XYZ file of C-alpha atoms in Angstrom:
520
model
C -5.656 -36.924 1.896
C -6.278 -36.656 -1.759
C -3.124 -37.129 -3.709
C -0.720 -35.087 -5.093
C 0.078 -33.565 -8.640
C 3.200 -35.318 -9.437
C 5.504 -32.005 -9.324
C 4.455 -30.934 -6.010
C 7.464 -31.258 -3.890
C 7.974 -31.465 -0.179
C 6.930 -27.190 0.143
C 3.624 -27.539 -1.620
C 2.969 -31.109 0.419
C 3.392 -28.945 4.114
C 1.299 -26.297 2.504
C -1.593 -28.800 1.687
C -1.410 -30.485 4.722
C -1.490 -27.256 7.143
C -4.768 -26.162 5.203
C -6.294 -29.687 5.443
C -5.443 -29.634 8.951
C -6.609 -26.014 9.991
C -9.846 -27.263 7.777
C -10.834 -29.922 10.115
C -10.675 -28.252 13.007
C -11.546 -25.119 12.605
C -14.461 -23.964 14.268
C -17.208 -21.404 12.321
C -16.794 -18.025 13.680
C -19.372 -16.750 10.941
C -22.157 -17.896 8.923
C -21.485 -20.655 6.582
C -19.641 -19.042 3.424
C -19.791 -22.463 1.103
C -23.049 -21.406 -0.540
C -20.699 -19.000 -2.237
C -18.760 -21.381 -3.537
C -14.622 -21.629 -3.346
C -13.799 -17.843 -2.143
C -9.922 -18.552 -2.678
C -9.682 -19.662 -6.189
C -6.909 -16.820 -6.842
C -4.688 -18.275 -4.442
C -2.879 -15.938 -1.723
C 0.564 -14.174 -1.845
C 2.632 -11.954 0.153
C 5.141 -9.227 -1.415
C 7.257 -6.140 -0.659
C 9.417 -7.526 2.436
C 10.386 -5.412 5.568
C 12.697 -6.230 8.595
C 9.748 -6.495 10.610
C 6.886 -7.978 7.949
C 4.984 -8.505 4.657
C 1.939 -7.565 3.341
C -0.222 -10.435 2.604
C -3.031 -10.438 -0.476
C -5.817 -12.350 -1.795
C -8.877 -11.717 -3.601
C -12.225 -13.305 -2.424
C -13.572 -14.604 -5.733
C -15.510 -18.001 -6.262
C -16.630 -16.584 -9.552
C -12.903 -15.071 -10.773
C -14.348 -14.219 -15.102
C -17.799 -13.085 -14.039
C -18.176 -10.708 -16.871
C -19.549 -7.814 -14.227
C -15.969 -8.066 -12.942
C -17.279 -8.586 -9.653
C -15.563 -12.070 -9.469
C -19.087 -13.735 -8.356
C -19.141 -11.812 -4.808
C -22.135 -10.169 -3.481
C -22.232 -6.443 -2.685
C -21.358 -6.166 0.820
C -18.635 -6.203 3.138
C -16.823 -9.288 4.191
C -14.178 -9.892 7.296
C -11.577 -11.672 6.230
C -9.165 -13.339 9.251
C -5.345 -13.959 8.808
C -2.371 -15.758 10.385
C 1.378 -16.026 10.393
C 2.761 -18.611 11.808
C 6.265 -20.450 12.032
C 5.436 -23.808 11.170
C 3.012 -24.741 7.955
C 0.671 -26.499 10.210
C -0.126 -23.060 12.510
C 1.336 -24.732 15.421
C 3.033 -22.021 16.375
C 0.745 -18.480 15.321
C 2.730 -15.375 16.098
C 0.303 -12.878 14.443
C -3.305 -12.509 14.023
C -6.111 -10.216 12.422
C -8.651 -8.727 10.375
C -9.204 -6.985 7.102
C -12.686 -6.130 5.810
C -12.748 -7.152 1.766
C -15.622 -4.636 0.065
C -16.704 -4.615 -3.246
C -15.153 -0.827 -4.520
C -11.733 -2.360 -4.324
C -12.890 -6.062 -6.121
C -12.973 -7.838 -2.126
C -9.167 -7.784 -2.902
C -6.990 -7.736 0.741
C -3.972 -6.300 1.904
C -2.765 -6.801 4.854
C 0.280 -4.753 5.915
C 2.126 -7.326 9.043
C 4.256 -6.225 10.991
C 6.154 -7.446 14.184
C 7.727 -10.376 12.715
C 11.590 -11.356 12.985
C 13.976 -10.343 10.265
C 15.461 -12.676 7.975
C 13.337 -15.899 8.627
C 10.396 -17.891 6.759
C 6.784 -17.642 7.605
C 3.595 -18.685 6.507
C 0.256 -17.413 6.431
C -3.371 -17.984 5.474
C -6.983 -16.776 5.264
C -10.084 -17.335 6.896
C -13.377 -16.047 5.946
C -16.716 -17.883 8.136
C -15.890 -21.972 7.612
C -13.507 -21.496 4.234
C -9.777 -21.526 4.794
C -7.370 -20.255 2.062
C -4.495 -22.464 0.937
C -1.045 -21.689 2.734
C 0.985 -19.056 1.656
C 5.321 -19.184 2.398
C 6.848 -15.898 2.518
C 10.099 -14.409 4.229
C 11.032 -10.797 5.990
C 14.021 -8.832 4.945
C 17.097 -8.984 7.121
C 17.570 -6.133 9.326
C 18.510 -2.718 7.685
C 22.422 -2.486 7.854
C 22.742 -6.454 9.071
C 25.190 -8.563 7.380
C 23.536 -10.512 5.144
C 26.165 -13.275 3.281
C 23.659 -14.379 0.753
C 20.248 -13.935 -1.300
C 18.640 -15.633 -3.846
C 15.918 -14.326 -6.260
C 14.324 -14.571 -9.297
C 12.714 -12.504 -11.756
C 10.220 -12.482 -14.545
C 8.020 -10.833 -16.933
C 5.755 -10.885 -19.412
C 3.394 -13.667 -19.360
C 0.974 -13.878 -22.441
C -1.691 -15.939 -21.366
C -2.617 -16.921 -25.226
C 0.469 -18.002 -26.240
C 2.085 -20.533 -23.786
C 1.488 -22.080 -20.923
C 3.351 -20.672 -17.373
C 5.483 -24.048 -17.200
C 8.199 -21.845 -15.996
C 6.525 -20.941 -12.419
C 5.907 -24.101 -11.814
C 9.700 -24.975 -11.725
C 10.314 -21.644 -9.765
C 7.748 -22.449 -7.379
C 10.233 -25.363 -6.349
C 13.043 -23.166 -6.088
C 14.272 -22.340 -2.595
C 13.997 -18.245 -3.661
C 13.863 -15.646 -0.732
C 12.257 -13.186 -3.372
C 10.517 -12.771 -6.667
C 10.825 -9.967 -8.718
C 8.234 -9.555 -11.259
C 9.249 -6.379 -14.056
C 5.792 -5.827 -15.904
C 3.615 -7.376 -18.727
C 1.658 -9.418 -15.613
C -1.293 -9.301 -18.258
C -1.422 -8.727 -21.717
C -4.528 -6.155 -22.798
C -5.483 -7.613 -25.849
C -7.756 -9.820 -27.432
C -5.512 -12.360 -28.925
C -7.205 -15.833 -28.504
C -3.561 -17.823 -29.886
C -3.666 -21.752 -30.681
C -3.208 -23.510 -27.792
C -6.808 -22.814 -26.487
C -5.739 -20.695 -23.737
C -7.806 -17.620 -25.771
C -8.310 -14.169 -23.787
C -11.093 -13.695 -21.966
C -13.173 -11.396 -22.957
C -12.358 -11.879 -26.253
C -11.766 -7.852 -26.861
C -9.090 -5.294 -25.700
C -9.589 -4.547 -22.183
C -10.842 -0.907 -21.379
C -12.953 -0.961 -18.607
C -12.164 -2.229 -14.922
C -14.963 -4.491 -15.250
C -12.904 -6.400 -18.481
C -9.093 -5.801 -16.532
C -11.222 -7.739 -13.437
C -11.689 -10.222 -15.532
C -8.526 -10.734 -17.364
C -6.540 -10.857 -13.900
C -8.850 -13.367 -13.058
C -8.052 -15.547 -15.626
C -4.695 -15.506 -15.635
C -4.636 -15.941 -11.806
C -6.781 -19.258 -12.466
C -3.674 -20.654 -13.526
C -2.525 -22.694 -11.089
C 1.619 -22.456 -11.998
C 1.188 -18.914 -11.084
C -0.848 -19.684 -8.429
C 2.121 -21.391 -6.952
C 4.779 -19.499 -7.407
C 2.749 -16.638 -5.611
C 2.309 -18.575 -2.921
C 6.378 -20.067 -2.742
C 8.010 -16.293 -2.142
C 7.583 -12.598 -1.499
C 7.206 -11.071 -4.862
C 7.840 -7.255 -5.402
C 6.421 -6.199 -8.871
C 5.948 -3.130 -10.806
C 3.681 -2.979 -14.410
C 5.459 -2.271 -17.389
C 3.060 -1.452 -20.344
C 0.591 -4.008 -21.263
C -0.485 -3.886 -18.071
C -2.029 -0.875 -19.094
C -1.880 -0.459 -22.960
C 0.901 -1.402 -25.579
C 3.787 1.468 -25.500
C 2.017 3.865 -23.985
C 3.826 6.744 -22.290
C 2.965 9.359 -20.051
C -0.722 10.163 -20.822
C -0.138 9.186 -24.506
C -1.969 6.398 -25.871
C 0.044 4.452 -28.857
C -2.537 3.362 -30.766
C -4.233 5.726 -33.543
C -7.447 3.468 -33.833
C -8.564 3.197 -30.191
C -11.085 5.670 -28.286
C -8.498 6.464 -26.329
C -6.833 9.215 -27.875
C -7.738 12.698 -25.824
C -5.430 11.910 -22.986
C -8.379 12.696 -20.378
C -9.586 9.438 -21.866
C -6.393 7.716 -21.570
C -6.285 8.576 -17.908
C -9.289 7.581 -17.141
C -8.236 4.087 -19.007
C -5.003 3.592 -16.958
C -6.867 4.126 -13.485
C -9.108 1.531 -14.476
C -6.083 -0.662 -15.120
C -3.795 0.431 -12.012
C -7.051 -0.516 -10.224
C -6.860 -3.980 -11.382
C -3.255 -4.269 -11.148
C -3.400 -2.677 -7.253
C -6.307 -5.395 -6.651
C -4.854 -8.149 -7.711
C -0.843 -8.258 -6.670
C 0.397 -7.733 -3.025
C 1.373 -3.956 -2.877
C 1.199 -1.824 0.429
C -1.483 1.295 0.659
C 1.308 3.372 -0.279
C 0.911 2.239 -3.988
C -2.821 2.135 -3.793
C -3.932 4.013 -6.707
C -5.476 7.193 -6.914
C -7.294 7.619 -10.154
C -5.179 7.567 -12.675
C -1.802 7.779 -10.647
C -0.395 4.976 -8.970
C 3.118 5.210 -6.897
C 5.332 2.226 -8.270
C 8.839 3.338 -7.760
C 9.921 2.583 -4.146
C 12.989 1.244 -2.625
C 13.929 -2.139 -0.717
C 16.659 -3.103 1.176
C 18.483 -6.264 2.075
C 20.942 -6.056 4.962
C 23.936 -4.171 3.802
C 23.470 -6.968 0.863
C 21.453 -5.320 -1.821
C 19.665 -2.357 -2.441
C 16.878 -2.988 -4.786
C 15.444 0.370 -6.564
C 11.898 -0.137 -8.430
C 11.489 1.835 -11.512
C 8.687 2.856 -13.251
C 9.325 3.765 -16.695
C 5.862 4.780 -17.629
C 4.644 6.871 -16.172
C 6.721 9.728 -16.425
C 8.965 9.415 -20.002
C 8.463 11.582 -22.776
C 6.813 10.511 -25.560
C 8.473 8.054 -28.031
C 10.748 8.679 -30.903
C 9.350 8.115 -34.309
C 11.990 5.214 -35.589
C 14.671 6.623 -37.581
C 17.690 5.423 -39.452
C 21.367 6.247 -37.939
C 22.051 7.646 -34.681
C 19.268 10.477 -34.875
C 19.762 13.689 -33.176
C 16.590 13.240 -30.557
C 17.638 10.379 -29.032
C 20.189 12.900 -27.433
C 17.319 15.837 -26.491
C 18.323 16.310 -23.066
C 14.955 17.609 -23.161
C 13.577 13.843 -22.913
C 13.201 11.788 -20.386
C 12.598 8.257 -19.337
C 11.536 8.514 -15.084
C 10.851 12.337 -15.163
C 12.687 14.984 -12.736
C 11.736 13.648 -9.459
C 12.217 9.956 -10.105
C 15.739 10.814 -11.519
C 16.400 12.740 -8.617
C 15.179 10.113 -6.012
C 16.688 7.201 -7.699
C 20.069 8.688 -8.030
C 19.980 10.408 -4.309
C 18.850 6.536 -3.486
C 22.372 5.438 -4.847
C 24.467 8.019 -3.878
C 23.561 7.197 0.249
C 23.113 3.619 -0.365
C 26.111 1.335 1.607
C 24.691 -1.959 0.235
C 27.106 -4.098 -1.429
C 25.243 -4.348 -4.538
C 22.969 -1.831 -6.302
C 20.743 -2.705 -7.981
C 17.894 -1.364 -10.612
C 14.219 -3.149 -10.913
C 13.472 -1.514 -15.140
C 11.338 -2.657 -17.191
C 12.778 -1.813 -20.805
C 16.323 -2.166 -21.568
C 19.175 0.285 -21.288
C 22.373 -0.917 -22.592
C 22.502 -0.216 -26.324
C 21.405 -2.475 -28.973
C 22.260 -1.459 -32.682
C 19.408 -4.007 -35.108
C 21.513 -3.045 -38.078
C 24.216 -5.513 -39.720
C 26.993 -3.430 -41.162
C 27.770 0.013 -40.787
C 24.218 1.038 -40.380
C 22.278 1.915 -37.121
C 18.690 1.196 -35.983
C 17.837 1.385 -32.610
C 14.270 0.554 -30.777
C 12.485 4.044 -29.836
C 10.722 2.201 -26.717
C 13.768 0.569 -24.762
C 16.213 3.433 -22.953
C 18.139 3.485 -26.529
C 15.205 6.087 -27.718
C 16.197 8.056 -24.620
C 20.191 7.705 -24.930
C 20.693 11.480 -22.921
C 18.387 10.164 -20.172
C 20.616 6.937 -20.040
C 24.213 8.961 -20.163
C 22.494 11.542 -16.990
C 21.882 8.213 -15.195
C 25.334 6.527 -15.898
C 27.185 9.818 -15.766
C 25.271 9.840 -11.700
C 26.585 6.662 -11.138
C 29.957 7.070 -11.801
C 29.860 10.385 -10.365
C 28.490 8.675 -7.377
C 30.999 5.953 -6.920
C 28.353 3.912 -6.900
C 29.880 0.226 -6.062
C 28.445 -2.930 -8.325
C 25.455 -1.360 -10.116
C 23.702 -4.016 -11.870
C 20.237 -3.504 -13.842
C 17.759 -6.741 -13.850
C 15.580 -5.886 -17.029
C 11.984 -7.744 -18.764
C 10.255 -6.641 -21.720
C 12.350 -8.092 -24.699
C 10.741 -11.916 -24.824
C 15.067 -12.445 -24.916
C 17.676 -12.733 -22.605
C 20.665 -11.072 -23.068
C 23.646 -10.461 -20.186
C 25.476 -6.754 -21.434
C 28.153 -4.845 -19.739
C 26.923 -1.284 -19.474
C 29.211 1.485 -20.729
C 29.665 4.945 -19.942
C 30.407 5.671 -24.060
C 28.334 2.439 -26.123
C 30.984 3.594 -28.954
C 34.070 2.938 -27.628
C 34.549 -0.827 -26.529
C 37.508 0.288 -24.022
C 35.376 3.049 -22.601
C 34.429 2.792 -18.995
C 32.309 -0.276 -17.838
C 29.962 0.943 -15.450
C 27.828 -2.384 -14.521
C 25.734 -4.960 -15.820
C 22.545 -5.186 -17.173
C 20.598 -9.142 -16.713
C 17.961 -8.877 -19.374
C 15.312 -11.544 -18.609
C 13.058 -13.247 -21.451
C 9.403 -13.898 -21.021
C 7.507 -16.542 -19.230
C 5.586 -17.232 -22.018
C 5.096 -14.298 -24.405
C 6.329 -15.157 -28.217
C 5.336 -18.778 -27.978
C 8.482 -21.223 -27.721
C 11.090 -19.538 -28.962
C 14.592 -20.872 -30.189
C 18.122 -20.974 -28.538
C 19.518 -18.307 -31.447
C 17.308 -16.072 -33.765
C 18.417 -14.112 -36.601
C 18.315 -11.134 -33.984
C 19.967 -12.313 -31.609
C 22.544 -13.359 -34.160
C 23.047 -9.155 -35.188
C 23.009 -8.003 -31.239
C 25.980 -9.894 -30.568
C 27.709 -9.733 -33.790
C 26.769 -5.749 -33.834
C 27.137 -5.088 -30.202
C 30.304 -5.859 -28.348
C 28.970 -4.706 -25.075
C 26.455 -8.036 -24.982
C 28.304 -11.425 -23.818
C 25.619 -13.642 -23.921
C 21.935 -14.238 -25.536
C 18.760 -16.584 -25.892
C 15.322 -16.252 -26.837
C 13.983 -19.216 -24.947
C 11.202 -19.019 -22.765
C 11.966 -19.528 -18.412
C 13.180 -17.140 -15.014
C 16.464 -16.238 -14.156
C 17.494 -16.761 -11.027
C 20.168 -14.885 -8.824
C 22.628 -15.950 -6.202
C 24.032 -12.905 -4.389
C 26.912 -12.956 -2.290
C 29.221 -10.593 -0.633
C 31.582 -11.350 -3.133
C 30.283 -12.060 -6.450
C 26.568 -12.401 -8.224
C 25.386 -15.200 -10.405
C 22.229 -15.425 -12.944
C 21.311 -18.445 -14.171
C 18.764 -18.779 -17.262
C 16.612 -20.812 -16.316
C 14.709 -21.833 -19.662
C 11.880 -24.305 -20.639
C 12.288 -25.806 -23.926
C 8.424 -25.295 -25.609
C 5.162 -23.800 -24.106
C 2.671 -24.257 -26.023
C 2.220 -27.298 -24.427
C 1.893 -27.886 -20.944
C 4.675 -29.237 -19.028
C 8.334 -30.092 -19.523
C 11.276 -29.720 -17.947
C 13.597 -26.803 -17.388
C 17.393 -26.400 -18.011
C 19.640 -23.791 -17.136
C 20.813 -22.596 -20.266
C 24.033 -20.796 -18.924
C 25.119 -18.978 -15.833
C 26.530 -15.075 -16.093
C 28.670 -14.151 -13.199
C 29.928 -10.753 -11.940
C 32.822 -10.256 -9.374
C 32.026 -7.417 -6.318
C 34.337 -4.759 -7.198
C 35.118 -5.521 -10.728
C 32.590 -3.687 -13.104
C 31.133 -5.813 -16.073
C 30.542 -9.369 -16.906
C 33.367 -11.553 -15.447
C 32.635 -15.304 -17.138
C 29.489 -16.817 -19.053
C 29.341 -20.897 -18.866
């Protein structure tokens, strides 16, 4: 057996081993697919977990930056095998079959399992004529309404290929996580080729699905990510540079891009929800359609946690021009961040929920965050701050609701920050109605410090906000029936590769008691 990177631990040893084995003995049931080269060199995953199964994903390319996009794959059809089984060597197979991978959809598969067992750990692989993908470990859901005493998770964003390495998977790939949560920035659209000689490829902003192909497939090359696909279920939604920097609605951001007539932009974010569909394990039911793509959905966890996916694109009004003070349209009622229906559904979602925990998958931040020492106010017109009366309908709901421990799990910001969230920001003793976990990057701003001169005003400015670093790393949740737990989890540099990881403090919330209970 060839040896073994020195962090692999004893997961990623079963899950070479049941390949190798499967390898040698598996018998061709097709023509000889080596003359293609490796099909698998994207890896496998599995994501959005039911009581009963998983859908399972990879991508057949041997060529994954072929400028055509086409990954290296020849046009025609392909039958891909799979298996779930309860052991890593396939000793014990419990489900079987077939997807056909075809070139319209980048010979990306997804396929939707079901009749598994809730609550318990599986793993699964590919077969495609004599080429066997590596293993895959995922886990169902426990059964809707079961008692479920515990979950752990972890969640990430924003992973800038250029500027730092994904050190930080590579540690949560060891963690034993039942789910990964993954808020948005999964690619960055740019051209930015950074120092560390990890430069975009192609070298240009990505417009065309040909170019997003090829920028998924080089940051799935990366074998950190790779692993951490392959260690959990992940559930994931895109945030914006998954599409285009800030953009909103069918409004592009940027002035000096061809993308301005909004027929344009649309026909820019299909080619990118294309991509993004292709290349992350999403069911059919968020299988775009031109240039709509459904993202928010809902996921349960016993009578543990209710998990509600947001998408805070798609639908939100335009953005703010930035203003000075507390300016009159961040209170339009007029605006809002998920449009009517997502409002509706989300807060309908909460009202019948009986989980003990509810919680919110959001991209952008929503507690409020005042950048001004001293008596004057600036607030960010992209975050839910630059759509304050579409946060106070959603908190107002809430309360209204008697929605138990609401807690919001946030990306975006490149910082971490742990807030209470208050029905009035202005009043300190004003009603606490959750918590908001707002996660830093895996690798986007380079290494980042402990403190910056930002984080520095947030707290000093914002009373609300109990703890905050602008490291790079995961956070990582411990749910129980009686109290939740994020740890920052953060990596000291990563612009080189490597390195340890620390957790830089732990943020704990009692069931029952709204609001941040202790920081260590």
């Amino acid at each position: 057996m060839r040896e073994l990177p020195a962090h692999l631990g004893r997961r990623h040893f079963l899950t070479l081993a049941g390949a190798a084995a499967v390898a040698t003995a598996l018998v061709p049931e097709a023509k000889a697919t080596s003359r293609l080269g490796d099909l698998f060199t994207l890896g496998v995953a599995s994501g959005d977990p039911q009581p009963d199964g998983v859908v399972l994903w990879t991508r057949l390319a041997p060529e994954p930056t072929a400028p055509d996009g086409y990954g290296g794959m020849p046009d025609k059809r392909f039958q891909v095998k799979w298996e779930v089984a309860e052991d890593p060597p396939f000793r014990r197979v419990v489900r079987r079959g077939m997807e056909h991978a075809v070139r319209d959809w980048g010979h990306s598969v997804h396929a939707e399992v079901h009749g598994l067992r809730p609550d318990r750990e599986y793993w699964y692989r590919f077969i495609v004529g004599d080429q066997v993908s590596p293993v895959g470990r995922t886990r169902t859901a426990p059964a809707f309404y079961s008692r479920l005493n515990e979950l752990t998770f972890a969640f990430a964003s924003c992973q800038a290929f250029h500027e730092g390495y994904f050190t930080a998977y590579r540690h949560m790939a060891d963690e034993d996580l039942d789910l990964v949560v993954h808020l948005g920035d999964y690619i960055y659209e740019g051209g930015g080729q950074g120092t560390i000689g990890r430069g975009h490829i192609p070298a240009a902003e990505v417009f065309s699905l040909a170019d997003y192909r090829v920028r998924y497939g080089q940051y799935k090359s990366d074998p950190d990510l790779r692993a951490a696909h392959a260690s959990a279920p992940w559930v994931v939604a895109p945030d914006d540079h998954d599409v285009e920097n800030n953009w909103a609605g069918d409004i592009s951001q940027l002035d000096n891009e061809p993308d301005q007539d909004p027929a344009v932009f649309r026909q820019r974010r299909a080619a990118a929800y294309q991509a993004y569909y292709e290349n992350l394990p999403l069911r059919r039911t968020s299988m775009p359609r031109g240039p709509e793509m459904q993202v928010y959905r809902r996921l349960t966890f016993g009578n543990l946690l209710q998990l509600n996916v947001l998408d805070t694109r798609r639908f939100r009004s335009d953005q703010l021009e930035q203003c000075a003070q507390d300016c009159e349209g961040r209170w339009d009622p007029a605006r809002t961040m998920l449009g009517a229906q997502q409002e509706k559904w989300l807060l309908d979602g909460l009202g019948r929920s009986s989980a003990r925990w509810n919680v919110l998958g959001n991209q952008v931040f929503a507690f409020e965050a005042d950048h001004d020492a001293g008596p004057s106010e600036r607030y960010g017109m992209d975050p839910w701050d630059g759509y304050a009366a579409a946060r106070q309908r959603l908190f107002d709901g809430v309360v209204q609701r008697g929605v138990d421990n609401f807690v919001m799990i946030t990306g975006d910001a490149h910082r971490s920050v742990a807030a209470d969230l208050k029905l009035n920001f202005s009043d300190p003793a004003s009603w606490t109605v959750g918590t908001e976990f707002l996660g830093t990057s895996i690798s986007s701003g380079g290494n980042g410090v402990d403190m910056d001169s930002l984080g520095v005003t947030w707290l000093a400015e914002n009373p609300h906000m109990r703890f905050h670093n602008s490291q790079r790393g995961y956070q990582r949740c411990v749910v129980t029936r009686t109290g939740w737990r994020t740890d920052y989890r953060v990596v000291p540099e990563v612009t080189v590769p490597g390195g340890p990881v620390i957790t830089r403090a732990g943020v704990t919330v009692e069931a029952g008691r709204p609001g941040i209970a202790d920081v260590s």
